Coordinates of C-alpha atoms in Angstrom, one line a residue:
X1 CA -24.8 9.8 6.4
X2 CA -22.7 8.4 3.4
X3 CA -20.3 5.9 3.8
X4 CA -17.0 6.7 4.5
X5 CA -14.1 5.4 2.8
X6 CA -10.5 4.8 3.8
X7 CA -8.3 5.8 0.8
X8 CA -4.4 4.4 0.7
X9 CA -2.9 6.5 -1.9
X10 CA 0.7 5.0 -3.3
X11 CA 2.9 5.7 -5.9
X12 CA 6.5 4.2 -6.7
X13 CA 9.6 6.1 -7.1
X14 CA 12.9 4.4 -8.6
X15 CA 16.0 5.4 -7.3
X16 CA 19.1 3.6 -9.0
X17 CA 18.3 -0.2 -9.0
X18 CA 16.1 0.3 -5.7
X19 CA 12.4 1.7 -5.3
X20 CA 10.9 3.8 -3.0
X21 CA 6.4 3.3 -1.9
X22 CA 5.8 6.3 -1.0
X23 CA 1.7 6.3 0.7
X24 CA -1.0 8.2 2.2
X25 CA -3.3 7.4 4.3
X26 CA -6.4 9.1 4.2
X27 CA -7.9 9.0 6.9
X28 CA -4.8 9.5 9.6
X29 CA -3.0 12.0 7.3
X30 CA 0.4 9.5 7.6
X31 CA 2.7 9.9 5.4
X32 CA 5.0 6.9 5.0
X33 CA 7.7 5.0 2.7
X34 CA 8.8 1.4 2.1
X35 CA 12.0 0.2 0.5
X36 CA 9.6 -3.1 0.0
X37 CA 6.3 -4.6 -1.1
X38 CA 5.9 -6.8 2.1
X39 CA 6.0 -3.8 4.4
X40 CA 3.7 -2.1 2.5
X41 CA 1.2 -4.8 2.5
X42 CA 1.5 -5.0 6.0
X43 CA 0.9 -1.6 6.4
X44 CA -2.2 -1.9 4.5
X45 CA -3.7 -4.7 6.1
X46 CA -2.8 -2.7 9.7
X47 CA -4.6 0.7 8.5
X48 CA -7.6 -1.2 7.2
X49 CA -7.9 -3.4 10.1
X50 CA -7.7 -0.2 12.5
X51 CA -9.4 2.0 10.5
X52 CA -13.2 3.5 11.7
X53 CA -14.0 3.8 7.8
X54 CA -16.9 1.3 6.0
X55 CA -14.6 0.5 3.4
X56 CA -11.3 1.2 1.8
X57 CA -9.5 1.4 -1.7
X58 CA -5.6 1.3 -2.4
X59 CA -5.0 3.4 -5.2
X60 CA -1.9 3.9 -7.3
X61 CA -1.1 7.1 -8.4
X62 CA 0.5 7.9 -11.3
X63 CA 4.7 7.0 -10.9
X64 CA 6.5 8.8 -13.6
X65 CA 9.7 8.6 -11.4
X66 CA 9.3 5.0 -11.5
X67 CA 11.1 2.6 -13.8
X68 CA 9.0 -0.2 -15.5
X69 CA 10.7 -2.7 -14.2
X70 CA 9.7 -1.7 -10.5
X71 CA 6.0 -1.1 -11.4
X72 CA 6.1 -5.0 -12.7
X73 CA 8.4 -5.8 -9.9
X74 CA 6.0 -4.4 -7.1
X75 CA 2.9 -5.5 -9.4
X76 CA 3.8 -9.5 -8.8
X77 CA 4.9 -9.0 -5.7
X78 CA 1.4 -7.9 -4.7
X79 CA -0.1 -10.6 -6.7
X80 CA 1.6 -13.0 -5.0
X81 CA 1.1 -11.5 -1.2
X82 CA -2.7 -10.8 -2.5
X83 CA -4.0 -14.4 -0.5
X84 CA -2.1 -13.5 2.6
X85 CA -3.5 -9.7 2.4
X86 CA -6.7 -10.8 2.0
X87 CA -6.5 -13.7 4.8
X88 CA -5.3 -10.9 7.1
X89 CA -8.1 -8.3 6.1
X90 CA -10.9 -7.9 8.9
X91 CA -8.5 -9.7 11.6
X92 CA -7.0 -7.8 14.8
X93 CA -4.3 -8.8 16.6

């Protein structure tokens, strides 16, 4: 049997000055949105942590409803949450 993979599919939606994440979660089928990039990473690190998959990969989808300055915006956020994230990976409450 192959692995199995947990895919977190997410793609950015501007509305006015604010942004939307909207993501998919392969392997439960939610469907979710965040106003923010810490509730998203927290909502990663939760999926993969509970997940029954091998391994995982968060993918952006293309975001042509998204303005450039939220793609940056979100980008450096996630940079700069990528230690925590990573910390927090593999650990259950």
């Amino acid at each position: 049997m192959g692995e199995r993979l947990l895919k977190i599919d997410a793609q950015i939606e501007s509305i006015g000055d604010d942004f939307i994440i909207r993501v998919k979660n392969s392997e439960s089928g939610e469907l979710k949105e965040f106003d923010n990039v810490r509730d998203y990473a927290q909502y990663l690190v939760e999926s993969v942590n509970s997940s029954r998959c091998d391994n995982f990969v968060a993918n952006w989808l293309p975001s042509p409803k998204a303005k450039r300055e939220h793609i940056d915006l979100i980008g450096m956020q996630l940079g700069m949450m990528q230690q925590w994230m990573d910390e927090n990976l593999g650990v259950l409450d």
